[in-house]
Coordinates of N, CA and C in Angstrom, one line a residue:
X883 N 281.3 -11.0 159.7 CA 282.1 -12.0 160.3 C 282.2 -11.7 161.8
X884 N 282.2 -12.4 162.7 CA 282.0 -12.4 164.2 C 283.3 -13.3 164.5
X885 N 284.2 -12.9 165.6 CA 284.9 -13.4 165.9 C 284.8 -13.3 167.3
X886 N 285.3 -14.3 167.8 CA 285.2 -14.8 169.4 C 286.0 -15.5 170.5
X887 N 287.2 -14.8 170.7 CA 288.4 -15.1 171.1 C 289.0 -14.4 172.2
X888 N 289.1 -14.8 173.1 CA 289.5 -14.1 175.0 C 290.6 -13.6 174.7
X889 N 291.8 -14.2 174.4 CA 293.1 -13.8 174.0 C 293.3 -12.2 173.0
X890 N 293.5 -11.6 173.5 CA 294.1 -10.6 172.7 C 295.0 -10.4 171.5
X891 N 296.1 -11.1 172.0 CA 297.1 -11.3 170.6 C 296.1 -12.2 169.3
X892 N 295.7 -13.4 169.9 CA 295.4 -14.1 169.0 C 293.8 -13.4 168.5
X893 N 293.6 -12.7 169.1 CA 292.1 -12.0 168.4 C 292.2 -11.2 167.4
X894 N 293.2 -10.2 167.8 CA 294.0 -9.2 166.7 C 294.5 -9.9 165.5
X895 N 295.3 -10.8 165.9 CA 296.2 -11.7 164.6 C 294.6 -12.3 163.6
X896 N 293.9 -13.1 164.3 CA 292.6 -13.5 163.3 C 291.9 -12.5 163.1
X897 N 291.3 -11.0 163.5 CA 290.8 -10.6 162.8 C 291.5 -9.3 161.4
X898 N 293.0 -9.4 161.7 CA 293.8 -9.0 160.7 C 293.5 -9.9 159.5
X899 N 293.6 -11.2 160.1 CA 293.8 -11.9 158.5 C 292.7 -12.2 158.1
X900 N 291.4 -12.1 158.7 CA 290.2 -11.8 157.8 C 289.8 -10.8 157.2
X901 N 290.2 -9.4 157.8 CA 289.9 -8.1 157.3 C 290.6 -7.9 155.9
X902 N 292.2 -8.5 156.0 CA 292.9 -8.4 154.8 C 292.4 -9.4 153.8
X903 N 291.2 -10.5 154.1 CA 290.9 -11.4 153.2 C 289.8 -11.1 153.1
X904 N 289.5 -9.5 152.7 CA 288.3 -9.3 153.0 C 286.7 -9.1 153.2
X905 N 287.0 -9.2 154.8 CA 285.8 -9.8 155.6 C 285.6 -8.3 156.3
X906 N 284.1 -8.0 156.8 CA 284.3 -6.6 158.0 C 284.0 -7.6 159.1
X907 N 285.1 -7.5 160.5 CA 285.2 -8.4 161.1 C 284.5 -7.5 162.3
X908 N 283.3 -8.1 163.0 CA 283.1 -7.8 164.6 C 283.8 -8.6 165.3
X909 N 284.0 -7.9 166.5 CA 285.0 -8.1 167.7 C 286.7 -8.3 167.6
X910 N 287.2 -8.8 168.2 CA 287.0 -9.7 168.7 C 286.3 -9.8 170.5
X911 N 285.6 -10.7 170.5 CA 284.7 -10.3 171.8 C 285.0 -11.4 172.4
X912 N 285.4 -11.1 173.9 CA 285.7 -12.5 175.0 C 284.6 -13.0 175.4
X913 N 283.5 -13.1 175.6 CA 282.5 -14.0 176.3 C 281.2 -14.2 175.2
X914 N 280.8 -15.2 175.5 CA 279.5 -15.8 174.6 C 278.4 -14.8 174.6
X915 N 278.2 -13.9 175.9 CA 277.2 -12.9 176.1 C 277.8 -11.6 175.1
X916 N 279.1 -11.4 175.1 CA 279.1 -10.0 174.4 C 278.6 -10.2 173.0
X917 N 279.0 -11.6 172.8 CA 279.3 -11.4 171.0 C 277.8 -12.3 170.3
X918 N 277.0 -12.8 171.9 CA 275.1 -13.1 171.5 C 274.8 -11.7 171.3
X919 N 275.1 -10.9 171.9 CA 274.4 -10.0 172.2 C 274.2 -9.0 170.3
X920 N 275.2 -9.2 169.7 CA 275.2 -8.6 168.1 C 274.8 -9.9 166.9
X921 N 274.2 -10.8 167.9 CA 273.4 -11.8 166.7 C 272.2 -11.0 166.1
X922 N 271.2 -10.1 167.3 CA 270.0 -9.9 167.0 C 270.5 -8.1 166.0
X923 N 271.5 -7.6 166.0 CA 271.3 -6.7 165.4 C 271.6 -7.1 163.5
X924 N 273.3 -6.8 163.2 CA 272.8 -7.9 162.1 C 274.2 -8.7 161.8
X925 N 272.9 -10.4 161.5 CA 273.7 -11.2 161.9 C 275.0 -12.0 161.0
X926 N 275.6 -12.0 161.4 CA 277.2 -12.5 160.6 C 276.9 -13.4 159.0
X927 N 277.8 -13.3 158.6 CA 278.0 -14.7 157.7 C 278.3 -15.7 157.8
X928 N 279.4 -15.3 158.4 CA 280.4 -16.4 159.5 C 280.5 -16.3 160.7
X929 N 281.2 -17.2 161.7 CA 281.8 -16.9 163.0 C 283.0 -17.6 163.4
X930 N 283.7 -17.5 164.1 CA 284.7 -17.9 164.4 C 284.8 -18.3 166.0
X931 N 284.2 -19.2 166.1 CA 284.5 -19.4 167.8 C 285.5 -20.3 168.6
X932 N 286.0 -19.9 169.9 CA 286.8 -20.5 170.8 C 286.0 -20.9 171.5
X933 N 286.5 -22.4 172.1 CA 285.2 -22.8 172.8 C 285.7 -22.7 174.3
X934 N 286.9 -22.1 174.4 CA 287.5 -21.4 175.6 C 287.2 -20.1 175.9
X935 N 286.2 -19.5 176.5 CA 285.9 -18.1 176.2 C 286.3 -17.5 177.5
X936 N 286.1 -16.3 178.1 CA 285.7 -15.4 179.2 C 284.7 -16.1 180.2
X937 N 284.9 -16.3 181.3 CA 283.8 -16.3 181.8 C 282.5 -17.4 181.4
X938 N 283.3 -18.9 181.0 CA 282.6 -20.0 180.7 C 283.0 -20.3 179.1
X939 N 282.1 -21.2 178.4 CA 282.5 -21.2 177.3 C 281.9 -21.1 176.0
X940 N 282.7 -21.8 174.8 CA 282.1 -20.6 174.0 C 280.7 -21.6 172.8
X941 N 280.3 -23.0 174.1 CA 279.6 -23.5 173.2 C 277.9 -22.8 173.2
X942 N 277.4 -22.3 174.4 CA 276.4 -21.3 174.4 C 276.3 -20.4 172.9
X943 N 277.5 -20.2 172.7 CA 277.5 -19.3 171.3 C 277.3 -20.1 170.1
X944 N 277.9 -21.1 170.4 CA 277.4 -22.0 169.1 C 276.1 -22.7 169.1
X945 N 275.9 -23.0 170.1 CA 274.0 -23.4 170.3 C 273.3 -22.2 169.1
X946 N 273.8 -21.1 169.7 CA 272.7 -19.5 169.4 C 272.9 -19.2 167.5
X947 N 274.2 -19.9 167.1 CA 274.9 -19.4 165.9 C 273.2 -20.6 165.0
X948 N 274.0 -22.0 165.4 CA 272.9 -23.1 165.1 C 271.5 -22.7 164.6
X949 N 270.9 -21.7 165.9 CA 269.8 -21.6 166.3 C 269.4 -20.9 165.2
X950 N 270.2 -20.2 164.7 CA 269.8 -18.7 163.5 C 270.3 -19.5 162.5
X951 N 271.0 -20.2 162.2 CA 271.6 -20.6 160.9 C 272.7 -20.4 160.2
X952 N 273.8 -19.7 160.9 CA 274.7 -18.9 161.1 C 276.1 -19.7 160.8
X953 N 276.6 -20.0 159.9 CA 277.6 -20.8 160.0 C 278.9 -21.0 160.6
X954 N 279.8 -21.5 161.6 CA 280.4 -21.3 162.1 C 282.0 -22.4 162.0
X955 N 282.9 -21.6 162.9 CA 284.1 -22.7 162.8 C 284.6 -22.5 164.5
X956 N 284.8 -23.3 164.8 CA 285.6 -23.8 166.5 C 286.5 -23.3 166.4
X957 N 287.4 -23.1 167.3 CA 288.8 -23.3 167.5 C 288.8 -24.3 169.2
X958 N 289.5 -25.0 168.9 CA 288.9 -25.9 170.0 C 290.5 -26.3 171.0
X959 N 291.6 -26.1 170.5 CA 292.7 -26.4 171.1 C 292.8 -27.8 171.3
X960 N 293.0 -28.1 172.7 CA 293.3 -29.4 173.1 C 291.8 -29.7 173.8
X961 N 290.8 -29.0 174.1 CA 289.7 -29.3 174.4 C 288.6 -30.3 173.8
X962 N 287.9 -31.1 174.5 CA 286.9 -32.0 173.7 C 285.9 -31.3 173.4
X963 N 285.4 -31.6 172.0 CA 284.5 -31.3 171.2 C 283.2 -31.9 171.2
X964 N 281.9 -31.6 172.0 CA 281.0 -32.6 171.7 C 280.8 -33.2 170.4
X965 N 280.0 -34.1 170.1 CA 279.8 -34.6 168.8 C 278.8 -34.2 168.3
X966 N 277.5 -33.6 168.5 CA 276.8 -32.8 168.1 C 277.4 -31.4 167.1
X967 N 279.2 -31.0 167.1 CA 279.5 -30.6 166.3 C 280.4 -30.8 165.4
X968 N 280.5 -32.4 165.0 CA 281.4 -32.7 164.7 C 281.4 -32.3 163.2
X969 N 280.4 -32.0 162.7 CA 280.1 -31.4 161.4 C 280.7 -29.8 161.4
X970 N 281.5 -29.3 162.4 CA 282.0 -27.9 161.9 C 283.1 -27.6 162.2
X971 N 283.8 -27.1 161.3 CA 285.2 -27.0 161.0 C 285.9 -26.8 162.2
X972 N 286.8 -27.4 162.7 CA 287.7 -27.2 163.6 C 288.7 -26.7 163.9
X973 N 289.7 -26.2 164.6 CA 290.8 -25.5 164.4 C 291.9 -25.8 165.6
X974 N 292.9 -26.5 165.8 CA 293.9 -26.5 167.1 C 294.2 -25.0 167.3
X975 N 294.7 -24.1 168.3 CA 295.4 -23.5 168.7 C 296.4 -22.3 167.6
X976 N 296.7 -23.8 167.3 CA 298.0 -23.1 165.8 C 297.5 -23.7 164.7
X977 N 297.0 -22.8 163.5 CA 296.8 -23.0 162.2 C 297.0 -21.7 161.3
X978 N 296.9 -22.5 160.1 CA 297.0 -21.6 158.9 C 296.5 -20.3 158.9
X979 N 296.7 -19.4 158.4 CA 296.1 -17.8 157.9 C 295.0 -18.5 157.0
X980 N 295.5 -19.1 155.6 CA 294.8 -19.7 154.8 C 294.2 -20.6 155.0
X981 N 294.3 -21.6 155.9 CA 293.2 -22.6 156.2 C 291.8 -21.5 156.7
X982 N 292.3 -20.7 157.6 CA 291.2 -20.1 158.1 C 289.9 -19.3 156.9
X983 N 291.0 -18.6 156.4 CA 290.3 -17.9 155.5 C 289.5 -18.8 154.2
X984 N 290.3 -19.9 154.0 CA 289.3 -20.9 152.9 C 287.9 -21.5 153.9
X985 N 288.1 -21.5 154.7 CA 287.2 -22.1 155.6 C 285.8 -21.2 155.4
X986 N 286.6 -20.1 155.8 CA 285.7 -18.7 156.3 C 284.5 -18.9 154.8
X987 N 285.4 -18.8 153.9 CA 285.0 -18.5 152.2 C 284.1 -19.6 151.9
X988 N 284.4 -20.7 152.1 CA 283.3 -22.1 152.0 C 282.3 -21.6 152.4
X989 N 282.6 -21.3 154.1 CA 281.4 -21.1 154.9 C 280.3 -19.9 154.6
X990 N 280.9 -19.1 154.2 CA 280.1 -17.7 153.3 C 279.1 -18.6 152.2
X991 N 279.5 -19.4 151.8 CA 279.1 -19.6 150.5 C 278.1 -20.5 150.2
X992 N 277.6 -21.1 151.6 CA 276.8 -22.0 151.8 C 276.2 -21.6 153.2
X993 N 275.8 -20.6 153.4 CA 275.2 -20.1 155.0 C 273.9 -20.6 154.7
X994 N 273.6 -21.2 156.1 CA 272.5 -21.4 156.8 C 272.8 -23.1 156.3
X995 N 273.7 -23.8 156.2 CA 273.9 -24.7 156.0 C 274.3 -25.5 157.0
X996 N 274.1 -25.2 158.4 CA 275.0 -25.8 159.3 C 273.7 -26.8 160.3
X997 N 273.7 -27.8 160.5 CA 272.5 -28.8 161.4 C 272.2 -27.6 162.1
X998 N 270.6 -27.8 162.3 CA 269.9 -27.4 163.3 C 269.8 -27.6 164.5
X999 N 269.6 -26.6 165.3 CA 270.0 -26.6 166.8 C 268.5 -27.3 167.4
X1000 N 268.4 -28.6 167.9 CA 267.3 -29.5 168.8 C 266.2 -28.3 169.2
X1001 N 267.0 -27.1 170.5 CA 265.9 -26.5 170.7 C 265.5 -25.5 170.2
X1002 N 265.4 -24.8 168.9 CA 264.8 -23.8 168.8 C 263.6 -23.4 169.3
X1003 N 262.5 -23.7 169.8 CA 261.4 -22.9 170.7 C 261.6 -24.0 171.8
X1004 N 262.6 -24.1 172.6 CA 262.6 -24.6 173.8 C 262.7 -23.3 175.2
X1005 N 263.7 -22.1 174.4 CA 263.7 -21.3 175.1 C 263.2 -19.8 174.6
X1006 N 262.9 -19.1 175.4 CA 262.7 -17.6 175.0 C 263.9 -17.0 174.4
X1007 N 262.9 -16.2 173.2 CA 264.6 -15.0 173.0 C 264.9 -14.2 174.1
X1008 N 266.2 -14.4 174.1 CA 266.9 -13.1 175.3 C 267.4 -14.2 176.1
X1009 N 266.6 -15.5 176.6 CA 266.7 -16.0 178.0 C 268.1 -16.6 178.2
X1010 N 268.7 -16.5 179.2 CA 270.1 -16.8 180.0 C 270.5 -18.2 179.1
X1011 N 271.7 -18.6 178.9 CA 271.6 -19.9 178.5 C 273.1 -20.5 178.7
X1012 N 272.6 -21.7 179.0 CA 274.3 -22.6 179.1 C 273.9 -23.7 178.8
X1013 N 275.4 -24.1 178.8 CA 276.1 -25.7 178.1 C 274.9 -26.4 178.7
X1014 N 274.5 -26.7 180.3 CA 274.3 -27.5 180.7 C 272.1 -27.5 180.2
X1015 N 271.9 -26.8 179.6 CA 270.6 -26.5 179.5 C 270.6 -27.3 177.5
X1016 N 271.6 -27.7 177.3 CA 271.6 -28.6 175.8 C 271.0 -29.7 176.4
X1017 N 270.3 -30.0 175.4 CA 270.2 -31.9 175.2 C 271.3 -32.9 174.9
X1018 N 271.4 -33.7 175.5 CA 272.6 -34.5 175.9 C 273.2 -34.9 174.9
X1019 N 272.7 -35.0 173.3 CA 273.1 -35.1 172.2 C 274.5 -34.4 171.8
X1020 N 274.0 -32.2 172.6 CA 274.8 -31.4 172.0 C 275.8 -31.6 173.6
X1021 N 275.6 -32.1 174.3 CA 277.3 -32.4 175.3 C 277.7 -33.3 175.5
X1022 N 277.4 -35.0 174.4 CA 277.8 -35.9 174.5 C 279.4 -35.8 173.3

């Protein structure tokens, strides 16, 4: 389980209530680079992303989750959500312990289940990447 959340309080609080619903949780990690960086070692079941991250945001990570097959859930606040993911679970700011964790458990249970990311050999592994380098699909 990968989790991906700037905030401190609220990283601790979510990776408490996954570890107690138990998950072994990586991070919580503030930027899309820290927490790309443990896709290639070994990669999650789930993820948990903010699409408000450190240092830009946290849809780069969900491109890369896509890209592997990696199932994932947003936390998106008051922020707009392209439509390219409108197929994965969302989250306001304030939710459930247990919404989260049923989510998490669905999503275990059907990995590699999440649409495919347009570019898979568009870019090199490793190479730098941002929002603006999507097809207009994934930032419409």
């Amino acid at each position: 389980m990968l989790v991906a959340e700037p905030q401190a309080l609220p990283g601790m609080w979510l990776e408490d209530v996954l570890a107690e619903a138990g998950c072994a949780v990586r991070g919580p990690y503030g930027t899309s680079a820290e927490a790309a960086r443990c896709l290639d070692e070994t990669p999650p079941d789930f993820a948990v992303v903010s699409i408000d991250l450190n240092h830009g945001s946290g849809f780069p990570l969900a491109c890369a989750l896509r890209r592997k097959g990696i199932p994932f859930a947003l936390i998106s606040g008051n922020a707009r959500v392209p439509r390219a993911f409108s197929d994965v679970p969302q989250f306001d700011r304030l939710f459930e312990a247990r919404a989260m964790v049923s989510t998490v458990t669905a999503g275990c249970a059907v990995a590699g289940g999440t649409r495919a990311c347009p570019m898979p050999d568009r870019r090199p592994a490793g190479a730098p990447f941002a929002l603006d380098q999507c097809p207009t699909a994934c930032r419409a």
